[in-house]
Coordinates of C-alpha atoms in Angstrom, one line a residue:
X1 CA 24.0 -7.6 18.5
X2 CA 23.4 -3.9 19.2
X3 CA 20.3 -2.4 20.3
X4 CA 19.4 0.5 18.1
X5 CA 21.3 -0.7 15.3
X6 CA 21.2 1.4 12.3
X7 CA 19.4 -1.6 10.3
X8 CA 16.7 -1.1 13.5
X9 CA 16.5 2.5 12.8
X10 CA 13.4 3.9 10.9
X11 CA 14.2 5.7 8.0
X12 CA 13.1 9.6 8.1
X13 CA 10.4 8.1 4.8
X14 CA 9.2 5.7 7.6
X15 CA 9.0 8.0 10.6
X16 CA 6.7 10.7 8.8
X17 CA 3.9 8.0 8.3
X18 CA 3.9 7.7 12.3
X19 CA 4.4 11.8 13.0
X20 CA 1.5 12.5 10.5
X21 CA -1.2 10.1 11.9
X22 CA -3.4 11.0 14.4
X23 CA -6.3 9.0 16.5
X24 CA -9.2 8.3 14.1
X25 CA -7.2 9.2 11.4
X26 CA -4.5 5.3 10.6
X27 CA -2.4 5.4 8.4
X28 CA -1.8 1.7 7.3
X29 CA -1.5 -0.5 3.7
X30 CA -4.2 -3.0 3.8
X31 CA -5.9 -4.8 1.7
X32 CA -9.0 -7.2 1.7
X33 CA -8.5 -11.2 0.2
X34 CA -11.0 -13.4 -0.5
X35 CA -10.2 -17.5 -0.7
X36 CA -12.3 -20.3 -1.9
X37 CA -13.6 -22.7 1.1
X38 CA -13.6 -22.6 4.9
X39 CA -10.5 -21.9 6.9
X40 CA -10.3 -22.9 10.3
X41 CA -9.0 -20.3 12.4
X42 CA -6.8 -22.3 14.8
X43 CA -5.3 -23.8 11.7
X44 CA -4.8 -20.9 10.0
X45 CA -3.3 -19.5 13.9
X46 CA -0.3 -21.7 13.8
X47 CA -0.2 -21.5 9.8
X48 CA 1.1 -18.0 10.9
X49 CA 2.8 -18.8 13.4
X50 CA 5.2 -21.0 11.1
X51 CA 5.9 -18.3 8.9
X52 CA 7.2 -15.5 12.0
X53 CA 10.7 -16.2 11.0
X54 CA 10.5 -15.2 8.1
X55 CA 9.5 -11.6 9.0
X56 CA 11.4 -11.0 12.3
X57 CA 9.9 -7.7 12.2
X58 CA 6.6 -9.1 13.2
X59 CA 7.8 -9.3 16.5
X60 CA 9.4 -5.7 16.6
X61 CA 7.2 -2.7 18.1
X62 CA 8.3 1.5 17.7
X63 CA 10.4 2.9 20.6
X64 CA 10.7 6.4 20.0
X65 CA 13.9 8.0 21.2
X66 CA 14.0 10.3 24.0
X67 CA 12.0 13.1 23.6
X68 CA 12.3 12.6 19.7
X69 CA 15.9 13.7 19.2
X70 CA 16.5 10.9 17.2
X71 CA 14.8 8.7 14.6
X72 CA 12.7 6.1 16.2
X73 CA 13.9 2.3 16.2
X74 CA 12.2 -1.1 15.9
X75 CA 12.8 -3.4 19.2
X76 CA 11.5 -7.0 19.7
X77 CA 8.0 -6.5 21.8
X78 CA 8.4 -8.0 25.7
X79 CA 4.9 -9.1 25.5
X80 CA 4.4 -10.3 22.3
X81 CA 1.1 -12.1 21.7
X82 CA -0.2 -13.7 18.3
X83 CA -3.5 -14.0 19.5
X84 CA -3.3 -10.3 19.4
X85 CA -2.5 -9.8 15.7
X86 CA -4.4 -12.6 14.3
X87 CA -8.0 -12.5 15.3
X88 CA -11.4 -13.8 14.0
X89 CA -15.1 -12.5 13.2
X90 CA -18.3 -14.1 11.1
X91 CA -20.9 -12.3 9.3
X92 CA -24.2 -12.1 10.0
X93 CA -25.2 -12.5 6.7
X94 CA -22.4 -13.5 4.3
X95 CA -22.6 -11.0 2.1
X96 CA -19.8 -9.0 0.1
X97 CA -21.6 -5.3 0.9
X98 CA -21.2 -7.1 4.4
X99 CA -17.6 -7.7 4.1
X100 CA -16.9 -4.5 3.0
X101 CA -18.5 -2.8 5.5
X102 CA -16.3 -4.9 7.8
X103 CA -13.1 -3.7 6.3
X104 CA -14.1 -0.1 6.3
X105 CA -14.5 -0.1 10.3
X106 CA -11.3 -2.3 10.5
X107 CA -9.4 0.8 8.0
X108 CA -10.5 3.2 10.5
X109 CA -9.0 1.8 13.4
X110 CA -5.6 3.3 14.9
X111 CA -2.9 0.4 15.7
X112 CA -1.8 0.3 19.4
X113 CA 2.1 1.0 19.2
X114 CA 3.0 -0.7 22.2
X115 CA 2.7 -4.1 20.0
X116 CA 3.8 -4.7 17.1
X117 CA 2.1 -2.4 13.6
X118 CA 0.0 -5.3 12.2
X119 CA -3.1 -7.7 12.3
X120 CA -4.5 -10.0 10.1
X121 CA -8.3 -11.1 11.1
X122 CA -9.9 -14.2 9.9
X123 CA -13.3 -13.7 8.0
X124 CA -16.0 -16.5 8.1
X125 CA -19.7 -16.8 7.1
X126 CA -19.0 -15.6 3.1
X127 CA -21.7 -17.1 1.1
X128 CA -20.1 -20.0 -1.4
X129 CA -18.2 -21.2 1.2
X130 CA -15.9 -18.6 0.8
X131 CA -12.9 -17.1 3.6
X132 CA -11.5 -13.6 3.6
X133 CA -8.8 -12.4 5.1
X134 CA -8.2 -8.6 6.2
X135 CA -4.7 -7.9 6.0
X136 CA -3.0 -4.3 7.9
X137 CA 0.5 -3.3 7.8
X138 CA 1.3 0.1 9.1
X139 CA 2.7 2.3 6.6
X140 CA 6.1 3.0 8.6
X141 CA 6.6 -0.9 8.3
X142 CA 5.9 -0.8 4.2
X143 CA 4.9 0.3 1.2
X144 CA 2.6 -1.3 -1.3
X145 CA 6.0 -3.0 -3.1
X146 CA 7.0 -4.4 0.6
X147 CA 3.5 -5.4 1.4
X148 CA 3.3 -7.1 -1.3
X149 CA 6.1 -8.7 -1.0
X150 CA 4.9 -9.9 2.8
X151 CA 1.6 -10.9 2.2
X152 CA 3.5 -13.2 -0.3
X153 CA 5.5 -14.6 2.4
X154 CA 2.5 -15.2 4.3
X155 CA 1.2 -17.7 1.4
X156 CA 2.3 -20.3 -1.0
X157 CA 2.6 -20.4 -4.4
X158 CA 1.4 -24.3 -4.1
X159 CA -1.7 -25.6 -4.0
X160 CA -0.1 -28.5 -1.7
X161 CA -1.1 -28.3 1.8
X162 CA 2.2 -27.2 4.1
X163 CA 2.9 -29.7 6.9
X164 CA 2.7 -27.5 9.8
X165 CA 5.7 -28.1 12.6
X166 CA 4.3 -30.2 15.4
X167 CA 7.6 -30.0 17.9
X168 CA 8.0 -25.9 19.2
X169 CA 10.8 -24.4 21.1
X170 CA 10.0 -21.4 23.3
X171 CA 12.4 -18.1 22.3
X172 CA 12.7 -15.6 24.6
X173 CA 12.8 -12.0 23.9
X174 CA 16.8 -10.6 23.3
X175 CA 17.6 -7.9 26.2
X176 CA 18.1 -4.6 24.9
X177 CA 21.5 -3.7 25.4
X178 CA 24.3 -0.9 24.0
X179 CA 27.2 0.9 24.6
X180 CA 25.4 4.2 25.4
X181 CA 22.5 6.4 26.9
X182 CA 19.5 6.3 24.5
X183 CA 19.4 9.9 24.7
X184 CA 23.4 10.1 23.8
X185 CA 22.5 7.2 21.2
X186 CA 19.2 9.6 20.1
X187 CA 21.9 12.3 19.7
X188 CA 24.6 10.5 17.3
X189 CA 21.8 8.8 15.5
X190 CA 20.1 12.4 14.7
X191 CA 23.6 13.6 13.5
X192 CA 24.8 11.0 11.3
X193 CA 21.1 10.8 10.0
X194 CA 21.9 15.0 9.5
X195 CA 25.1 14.1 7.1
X196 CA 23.4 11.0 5.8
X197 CA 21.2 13.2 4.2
X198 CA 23.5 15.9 2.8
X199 CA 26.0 13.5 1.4
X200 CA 22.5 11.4 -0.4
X201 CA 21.3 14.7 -1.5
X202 CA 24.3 15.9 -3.3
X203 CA 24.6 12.1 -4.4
X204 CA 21.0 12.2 -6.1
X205 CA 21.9 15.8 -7.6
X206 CA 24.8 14.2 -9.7
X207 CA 22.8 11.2 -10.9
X208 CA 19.7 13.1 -11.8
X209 CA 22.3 15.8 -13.8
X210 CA 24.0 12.5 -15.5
X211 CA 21.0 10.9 -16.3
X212 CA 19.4 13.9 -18.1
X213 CA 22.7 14.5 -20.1
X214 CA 22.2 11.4 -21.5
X215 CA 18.7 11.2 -22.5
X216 CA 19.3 14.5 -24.4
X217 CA 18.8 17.2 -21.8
X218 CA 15.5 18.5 -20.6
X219 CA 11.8 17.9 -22.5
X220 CA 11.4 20.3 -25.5
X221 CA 10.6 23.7 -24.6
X222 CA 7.3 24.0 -26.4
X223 CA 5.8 20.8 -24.3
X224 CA 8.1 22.3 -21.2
X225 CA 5.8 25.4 -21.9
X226 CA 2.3 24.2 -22.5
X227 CA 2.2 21.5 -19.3
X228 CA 4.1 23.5 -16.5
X229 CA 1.6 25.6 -16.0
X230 CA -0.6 22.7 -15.4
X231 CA 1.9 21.5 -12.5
X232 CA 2.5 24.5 -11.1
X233 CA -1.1 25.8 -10.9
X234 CA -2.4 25.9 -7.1
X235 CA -5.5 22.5 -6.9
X236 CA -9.1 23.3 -7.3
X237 CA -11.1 21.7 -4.8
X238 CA -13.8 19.0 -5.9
X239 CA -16.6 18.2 -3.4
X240 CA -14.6 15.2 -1.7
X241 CA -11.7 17.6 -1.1
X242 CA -13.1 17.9 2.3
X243 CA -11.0 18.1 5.6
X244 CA -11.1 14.1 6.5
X245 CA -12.8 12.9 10.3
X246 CA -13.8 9.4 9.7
X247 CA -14.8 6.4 10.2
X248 CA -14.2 4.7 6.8
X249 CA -15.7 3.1 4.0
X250 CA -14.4 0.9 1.3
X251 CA -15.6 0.1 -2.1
X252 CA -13.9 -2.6 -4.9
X253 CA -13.9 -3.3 -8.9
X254 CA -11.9 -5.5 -10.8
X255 CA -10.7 -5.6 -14.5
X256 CA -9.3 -8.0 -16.7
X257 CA -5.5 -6.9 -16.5
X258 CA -5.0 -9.0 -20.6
X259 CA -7.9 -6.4 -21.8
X260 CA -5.6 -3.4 -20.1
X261 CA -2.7 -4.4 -22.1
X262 CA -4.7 -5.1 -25.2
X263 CA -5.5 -1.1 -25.2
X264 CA -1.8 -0.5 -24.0
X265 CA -0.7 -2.1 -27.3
X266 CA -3.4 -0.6 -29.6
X267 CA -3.4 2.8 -28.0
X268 CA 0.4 2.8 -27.5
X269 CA 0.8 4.1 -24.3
X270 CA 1.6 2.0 -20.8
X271 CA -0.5 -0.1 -18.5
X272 CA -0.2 2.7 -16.0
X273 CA -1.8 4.9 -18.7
X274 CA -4.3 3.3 -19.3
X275 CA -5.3 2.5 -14.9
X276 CA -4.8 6.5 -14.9
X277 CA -7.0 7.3 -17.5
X278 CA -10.0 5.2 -15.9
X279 CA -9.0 6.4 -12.2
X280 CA -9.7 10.2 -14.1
X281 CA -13.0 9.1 -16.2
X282 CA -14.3 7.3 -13.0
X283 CA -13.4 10.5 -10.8
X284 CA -15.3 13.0 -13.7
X285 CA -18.3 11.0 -13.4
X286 CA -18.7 10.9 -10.0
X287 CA -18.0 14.8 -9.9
X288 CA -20.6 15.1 -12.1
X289 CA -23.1 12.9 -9.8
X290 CA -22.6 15.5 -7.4
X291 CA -23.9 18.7 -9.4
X292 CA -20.0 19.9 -10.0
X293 CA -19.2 21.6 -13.4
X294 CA -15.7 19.9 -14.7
X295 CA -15.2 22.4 -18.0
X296 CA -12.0 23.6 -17.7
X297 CA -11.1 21.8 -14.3
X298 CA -7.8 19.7 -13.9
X299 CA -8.2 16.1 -11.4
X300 CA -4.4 16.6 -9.4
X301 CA -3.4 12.3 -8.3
X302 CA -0.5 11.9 -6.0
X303 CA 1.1 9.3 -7.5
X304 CA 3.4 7.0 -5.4
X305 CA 6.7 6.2 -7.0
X306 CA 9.2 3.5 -6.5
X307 CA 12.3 4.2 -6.2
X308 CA 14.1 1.0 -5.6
X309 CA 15.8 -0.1 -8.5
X310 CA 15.6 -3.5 -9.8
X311 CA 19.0 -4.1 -7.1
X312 CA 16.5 -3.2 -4.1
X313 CA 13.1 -4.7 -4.6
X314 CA 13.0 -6.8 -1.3
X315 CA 13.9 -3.8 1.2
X316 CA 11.2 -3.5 4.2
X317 CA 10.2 0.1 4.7
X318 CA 9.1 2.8 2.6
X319 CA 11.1 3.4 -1.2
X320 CA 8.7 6.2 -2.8
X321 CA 8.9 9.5 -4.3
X322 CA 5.7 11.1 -5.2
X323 CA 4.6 12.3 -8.7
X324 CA 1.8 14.9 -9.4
X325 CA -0.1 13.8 -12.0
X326 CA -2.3 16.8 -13.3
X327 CA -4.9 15.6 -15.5
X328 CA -7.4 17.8 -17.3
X329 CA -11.1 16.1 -16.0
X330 CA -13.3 17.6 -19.3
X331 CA -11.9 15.0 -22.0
X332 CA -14.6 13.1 -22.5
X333 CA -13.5 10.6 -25.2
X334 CA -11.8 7.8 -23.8
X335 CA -8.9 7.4 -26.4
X336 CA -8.6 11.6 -25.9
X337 CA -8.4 11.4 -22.8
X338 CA -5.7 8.4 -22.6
X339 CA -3.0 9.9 -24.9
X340 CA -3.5 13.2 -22.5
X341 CA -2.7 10.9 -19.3
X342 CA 0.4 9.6 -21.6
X343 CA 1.7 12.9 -23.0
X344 CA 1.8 14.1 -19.1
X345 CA 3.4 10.8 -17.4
X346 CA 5.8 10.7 -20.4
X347 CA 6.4 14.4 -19.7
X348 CA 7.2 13.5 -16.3
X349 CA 9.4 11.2 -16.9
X350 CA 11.7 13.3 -19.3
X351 CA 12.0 16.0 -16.5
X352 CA 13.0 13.3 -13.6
X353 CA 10.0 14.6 -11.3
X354 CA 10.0 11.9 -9.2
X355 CA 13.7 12.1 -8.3
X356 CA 13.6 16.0 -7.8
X357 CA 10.5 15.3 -6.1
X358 CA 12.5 12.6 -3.7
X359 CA 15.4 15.1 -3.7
X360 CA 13.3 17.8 -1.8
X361 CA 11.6 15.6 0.9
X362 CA 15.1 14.5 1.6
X363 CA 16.4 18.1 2.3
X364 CA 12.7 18.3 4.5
X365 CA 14.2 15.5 6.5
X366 CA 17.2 17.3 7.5
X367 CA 15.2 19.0 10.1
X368 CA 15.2 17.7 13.5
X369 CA 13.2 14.4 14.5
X370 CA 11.4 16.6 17.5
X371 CA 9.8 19.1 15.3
X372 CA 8.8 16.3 13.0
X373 CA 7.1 14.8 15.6
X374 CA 5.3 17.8 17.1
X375 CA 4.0 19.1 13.6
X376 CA 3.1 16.3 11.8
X377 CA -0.4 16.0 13.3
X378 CA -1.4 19.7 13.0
X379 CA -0.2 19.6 9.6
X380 CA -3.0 16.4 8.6
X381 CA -5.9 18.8 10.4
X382 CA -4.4 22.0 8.2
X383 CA -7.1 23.0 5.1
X384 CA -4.5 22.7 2.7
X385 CA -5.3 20.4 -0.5
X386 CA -2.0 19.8 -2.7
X387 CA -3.4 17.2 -4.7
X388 CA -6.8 16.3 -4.9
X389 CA -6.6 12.1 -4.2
X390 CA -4.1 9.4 -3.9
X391 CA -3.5 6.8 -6.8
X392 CA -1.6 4.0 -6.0
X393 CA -0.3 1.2 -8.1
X394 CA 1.2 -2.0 -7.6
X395 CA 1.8 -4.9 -9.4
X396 CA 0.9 -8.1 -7.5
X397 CA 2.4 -11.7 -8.5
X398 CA 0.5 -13.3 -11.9
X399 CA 0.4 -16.5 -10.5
X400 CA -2.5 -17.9 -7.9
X401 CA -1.5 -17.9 -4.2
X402 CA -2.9 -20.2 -1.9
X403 CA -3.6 -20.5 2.3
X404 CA -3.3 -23.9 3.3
X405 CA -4.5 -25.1 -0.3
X406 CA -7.0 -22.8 -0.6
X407 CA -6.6 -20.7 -3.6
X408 CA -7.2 -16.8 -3.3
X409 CA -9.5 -16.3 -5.9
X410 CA -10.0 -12.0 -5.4
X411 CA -7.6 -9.0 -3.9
X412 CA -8.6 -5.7 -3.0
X413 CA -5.6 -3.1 -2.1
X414 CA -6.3 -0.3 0.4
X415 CA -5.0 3.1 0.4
X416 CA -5.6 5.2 3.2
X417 CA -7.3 9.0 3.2
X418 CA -6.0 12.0 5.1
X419 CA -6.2 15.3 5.4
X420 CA -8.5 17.0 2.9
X421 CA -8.0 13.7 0.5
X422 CA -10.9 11.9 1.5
X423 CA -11.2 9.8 -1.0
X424 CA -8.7 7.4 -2.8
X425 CA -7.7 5.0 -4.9
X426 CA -5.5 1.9 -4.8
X427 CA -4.5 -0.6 -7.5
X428 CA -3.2 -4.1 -7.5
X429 CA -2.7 -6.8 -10.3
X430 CA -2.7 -10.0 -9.7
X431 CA -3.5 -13.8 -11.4
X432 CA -4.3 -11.8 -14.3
X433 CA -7.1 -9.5 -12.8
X434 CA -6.8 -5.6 -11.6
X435 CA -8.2 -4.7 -8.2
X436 CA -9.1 -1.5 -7.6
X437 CA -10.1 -0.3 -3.6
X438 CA -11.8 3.0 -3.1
X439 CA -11.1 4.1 0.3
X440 CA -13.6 7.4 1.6
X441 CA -14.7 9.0 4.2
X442 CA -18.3 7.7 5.0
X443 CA -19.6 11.3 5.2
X444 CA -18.0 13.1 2.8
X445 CA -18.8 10.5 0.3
X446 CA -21.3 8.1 1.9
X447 CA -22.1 6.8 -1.9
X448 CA -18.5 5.4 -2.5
X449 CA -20.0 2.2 -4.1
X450 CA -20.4 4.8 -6.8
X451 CA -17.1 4.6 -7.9
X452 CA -17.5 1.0 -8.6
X453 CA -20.1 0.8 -11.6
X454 CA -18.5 4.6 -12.7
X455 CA -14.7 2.5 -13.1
X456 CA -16.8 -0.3 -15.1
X457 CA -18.6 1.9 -17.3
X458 CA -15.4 3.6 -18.1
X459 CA -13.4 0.5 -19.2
X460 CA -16.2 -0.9 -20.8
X461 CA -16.0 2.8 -22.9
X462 CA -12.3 2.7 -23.3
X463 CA -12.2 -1.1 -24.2
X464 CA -14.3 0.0 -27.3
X465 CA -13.0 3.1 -28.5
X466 CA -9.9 0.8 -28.7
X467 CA -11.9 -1.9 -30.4
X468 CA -10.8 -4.5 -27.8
X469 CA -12.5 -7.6 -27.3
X470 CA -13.6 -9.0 -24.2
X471 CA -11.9 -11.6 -22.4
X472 CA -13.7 -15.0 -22.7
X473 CA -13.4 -16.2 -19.6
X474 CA -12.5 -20.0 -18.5
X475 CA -15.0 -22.2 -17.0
X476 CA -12.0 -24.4 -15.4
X477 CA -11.7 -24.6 -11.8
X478 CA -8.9 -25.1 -9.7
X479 CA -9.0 -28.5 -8.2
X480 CA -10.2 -28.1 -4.4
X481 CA -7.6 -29.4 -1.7
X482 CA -8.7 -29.7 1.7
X483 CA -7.4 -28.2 4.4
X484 CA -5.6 -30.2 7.2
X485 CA -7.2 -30.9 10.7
X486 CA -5.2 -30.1 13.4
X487 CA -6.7 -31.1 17.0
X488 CA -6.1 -28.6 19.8
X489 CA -3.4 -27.1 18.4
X490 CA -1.3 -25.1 21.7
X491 CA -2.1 -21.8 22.4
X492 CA 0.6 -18.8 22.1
X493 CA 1.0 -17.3 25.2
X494 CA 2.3 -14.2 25.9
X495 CA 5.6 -12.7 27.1
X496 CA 7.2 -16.1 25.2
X497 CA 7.2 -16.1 21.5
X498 CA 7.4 -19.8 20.0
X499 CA 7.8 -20.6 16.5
X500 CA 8.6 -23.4 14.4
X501 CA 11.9 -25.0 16.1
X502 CA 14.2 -25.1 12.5
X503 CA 14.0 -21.6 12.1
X504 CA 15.4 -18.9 14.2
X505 CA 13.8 -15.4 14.5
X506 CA 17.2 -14.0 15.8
X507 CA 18.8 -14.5 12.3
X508 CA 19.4 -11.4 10.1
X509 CA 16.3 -10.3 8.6
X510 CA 15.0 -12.2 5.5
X511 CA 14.8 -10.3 2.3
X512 CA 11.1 -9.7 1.5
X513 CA 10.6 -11.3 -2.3
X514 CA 8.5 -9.0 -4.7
X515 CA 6.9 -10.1 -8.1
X516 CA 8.3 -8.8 -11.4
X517 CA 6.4 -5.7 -12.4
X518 CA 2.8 -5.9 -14.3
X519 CA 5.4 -4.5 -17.4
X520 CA 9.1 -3.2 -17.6
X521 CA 8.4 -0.2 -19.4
X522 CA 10.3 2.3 -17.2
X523 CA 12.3 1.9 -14.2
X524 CA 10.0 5.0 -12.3
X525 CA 6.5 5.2 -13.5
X526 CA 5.9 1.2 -13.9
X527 CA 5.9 0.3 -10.6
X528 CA 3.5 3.5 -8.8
X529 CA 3.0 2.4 -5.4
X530 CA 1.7 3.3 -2.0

């Protein structure tokens, strides 16, 4: 095998997410999961441990190229240590403002890139008996669709405890080797990466041209003119639009994702409508906490797009275009305000923004690696607010997962904030539930936990301008399953990485598995992720 392989190569989507962050400022997907009963941490250690070959990357680090002339690459870490991405902690008093508050200092934490770009830490001491487990993955390893699909392979869909391999066999980190100089290999990379992108951008050009011939051309000119101006105006600041300095907090809500397609189907727009048009109600109230005047004012999301395909949905790495959404944030009635959100994301779709939008960061990658690297951390300290928050969506698996037969009963995605975005929003589905995770600077918005009883109150008012019933909900429980007891299970040392002996790491990576999407409405705007 080849050190610096083109399949070990970063993608120029992957590299900006390490050229734009800065210390205090980590740019990671992460996410928050709570489990019914205890799980013991050495248990849950080698738990891990049997799934590394399934994500070889787990044991890769970032080795930039010589003075940035070329993309960086992913090598197997030397010193690899488990112990030092799967760690422990217990709460003082078991409380879920406690756990929260947990995570937030965890979000605001900048990964060490000599190791490996992600942790998981074991969280005991939740009242009911309850585990959590904090999940990071650097954003230049995924996306919300890859993470996803990750954290998937790091559970089971069974509630049947695994047997966890007894017998080990030590595996010693592959020598990097290759036919050339890293700088020479730096230099080719950055070339072929150069005609990569020329060839992919003239590619994209054709299929967008095709694809609009034969939907019937370009929106109607009438709806063309009435919301361009909308996307082309410069953003307004609102009082979080705030140059970002940290640490973090994190807030969480959850919905009943059958209620969200009940007003899909009555209202008859999408499920991503209807998540948009609470993200904007939720965001006009909490303006209006803070004194602002929203007549006449527009809420500009960044919504992240995946641009997969249905062929692609396993791929590591980042597979996003990013949509403006621009949202008028003085429509006050709920069923109003949700056939707006459509009549712009339908827009949006007709004009192909999101690959003319992925068409344009493509050309923005032609330019060298070493001026990537140099500018992207005065660029996230600039005073510049194109959009005014982050919306993410991604639809998680509709079935329960389970940790060593413990079933995760909640899971709250994390988005991170940057630049003058200092507050966000992510969104998961998953087991029939929607999780939404408010991430925020603690000063600029010190009363995130807002945002919580504002996103209630909002469905709550949607749900009954669409005359939508609540969800009865079950009083079954899951039966419990107890965890197995593992005595003295053996350490992982350092510098040797040992994993289960009927699987090898060295083996081509595995495809990550992603769930089917919340609904197949349209191939772009049904699966917005981070």
């Amino acid at each position: 095998m080849q050190n610096h392989s083109s399949s070990d190569r970063l993608s120029w989507g992957d590299s900006v997410f390490l050229y734009l962050e800065r210390e205090g400022m980590p740019l990671n997907v992460a996410g928050v999961s709570v489990l019914e009963g205890e799980i013991p941490f050495e248990t849950y250690l080698r738990f891990v441990e049997s799934k590394l070959p399934l994500i070889p990357r787990f044991l890769k680090r970032i080795v930039p190229s010589p003075f940035n002339i070329g993309l960086p690459s992913w090598d197997y870490d030397p010193k690899f240590d488990l112990r030092n991405h799967v760690r422990k902690t217990t709460l003082k008093h078991g409380t879920d403002a406690e756990l929260k508050t947990v995570a937030g200092k965890l979000f605001s934490q900048v990964m060490d890139r000599e190791h490996p770009l992600w942790d998981l830490t074991l969280v005991h001491g939740l009242k009911g008996k309850r585990t959590a487990i904090i999940a990071r993955l650097h954003h230049c390893l995924a996306d919300g669709i890859a993470a996803v699909g990750i954290m998937s392979l790091l559970m089971d869909s069974s509630p049947a405890v695994p047997d966890l391999p007894k017998t080990k066999r030590p595996f010693r980190i592959p020598a990097p080797h290759g036919a050339q100089s890293p700088l020479l290999d730096g230099l080719t990379n950055s070339y072929g990466n150069f005609v990569d992108r020329l060839l992919s951008a003239w590619t994209d050009i054709l299929n967008i041209a095709e694809r609009s011939l034969a939907e019937g051309g370009a929106p109607p000119a009438e709806e063309f003119s009435s919301l361009l101006p909308e996307l082309t105006s410069s953003t307004e600041r609102l009082g979080f639009n705030v140059l970002y300095k940290g640490p973090q907090k994190f807030a969480w809500a959850e919905i009943s994702l059958e209620e969200v397609k009940a007003i899909r189907q009555k209202c008859g727009t999408s499920v991503n409508d209807v998540l948009l048009a609470l993200v904007t109600s939720t965001m006009r109230r909490y303006s209006e906490l803070h004194g602002e005047t929203v007549k006449g004012r527009l809420l500009r999301m960044m919504v992240p797009v995946n641009v997969r395909g249905t062929t692609a949905s396993s791929e590591l790495g980042n597979r996003i275009s990013l949509v403006p959404v621009t949202i008028p944030l003085d429509i006050r009635h709920p069923k109003k305000l949700l056939a707006a959100v459509h009549s712009r994301t339908e827009f949006l779709k007709r004009s192909h923004a999101a690959e003319l939008i992925s068409l344009a960061g493509g050309l923005i990658g032609i330019l060298p690696s070493s001026m990537q690297a140099v500018t992207g951390p005065m660029i996230s300290r600039l005073h510049f607010t194109p959009f005014n928050m982050v919306c993410t969506s991604v639809p998680g698996p509709q079935v329960p997962l389970y940790v060593l037969g413990h079933k995760m009963v909640h899971w709250y995605p994390y988005v991170p904030v940057g630049g003058e975005m200092a507050v966000n929003c992510a969104i998961l589905s998953y087991n029939g539930m929607v999780y939404f995770g408010f991430s925020g600077d603690v000063h600029i918005a010190p009363d995130l936990g807002r945002l919580e009883n504002f996103l209630q109150a909002s469905f709550t008012e949607l749900r009954e301008a669409a005359r939508v019933s609540p969800r009865k909900k079950s009083k079954k429980r899951a039966p419990r399953v107890k965890a197995p007891v593992v005595s003295k299970p053996a350490p992982v040392r350092a510098k040797t990485v040992r994993v289960s002996a009927n699987a090898p790491i060295v083996a081509a990576e595995a495809p990550v598995s992603t769930p089917d999407p919340v609904v197949a409405e349209d191939k772009v705007l049904s699966q917005m992720i981070a």
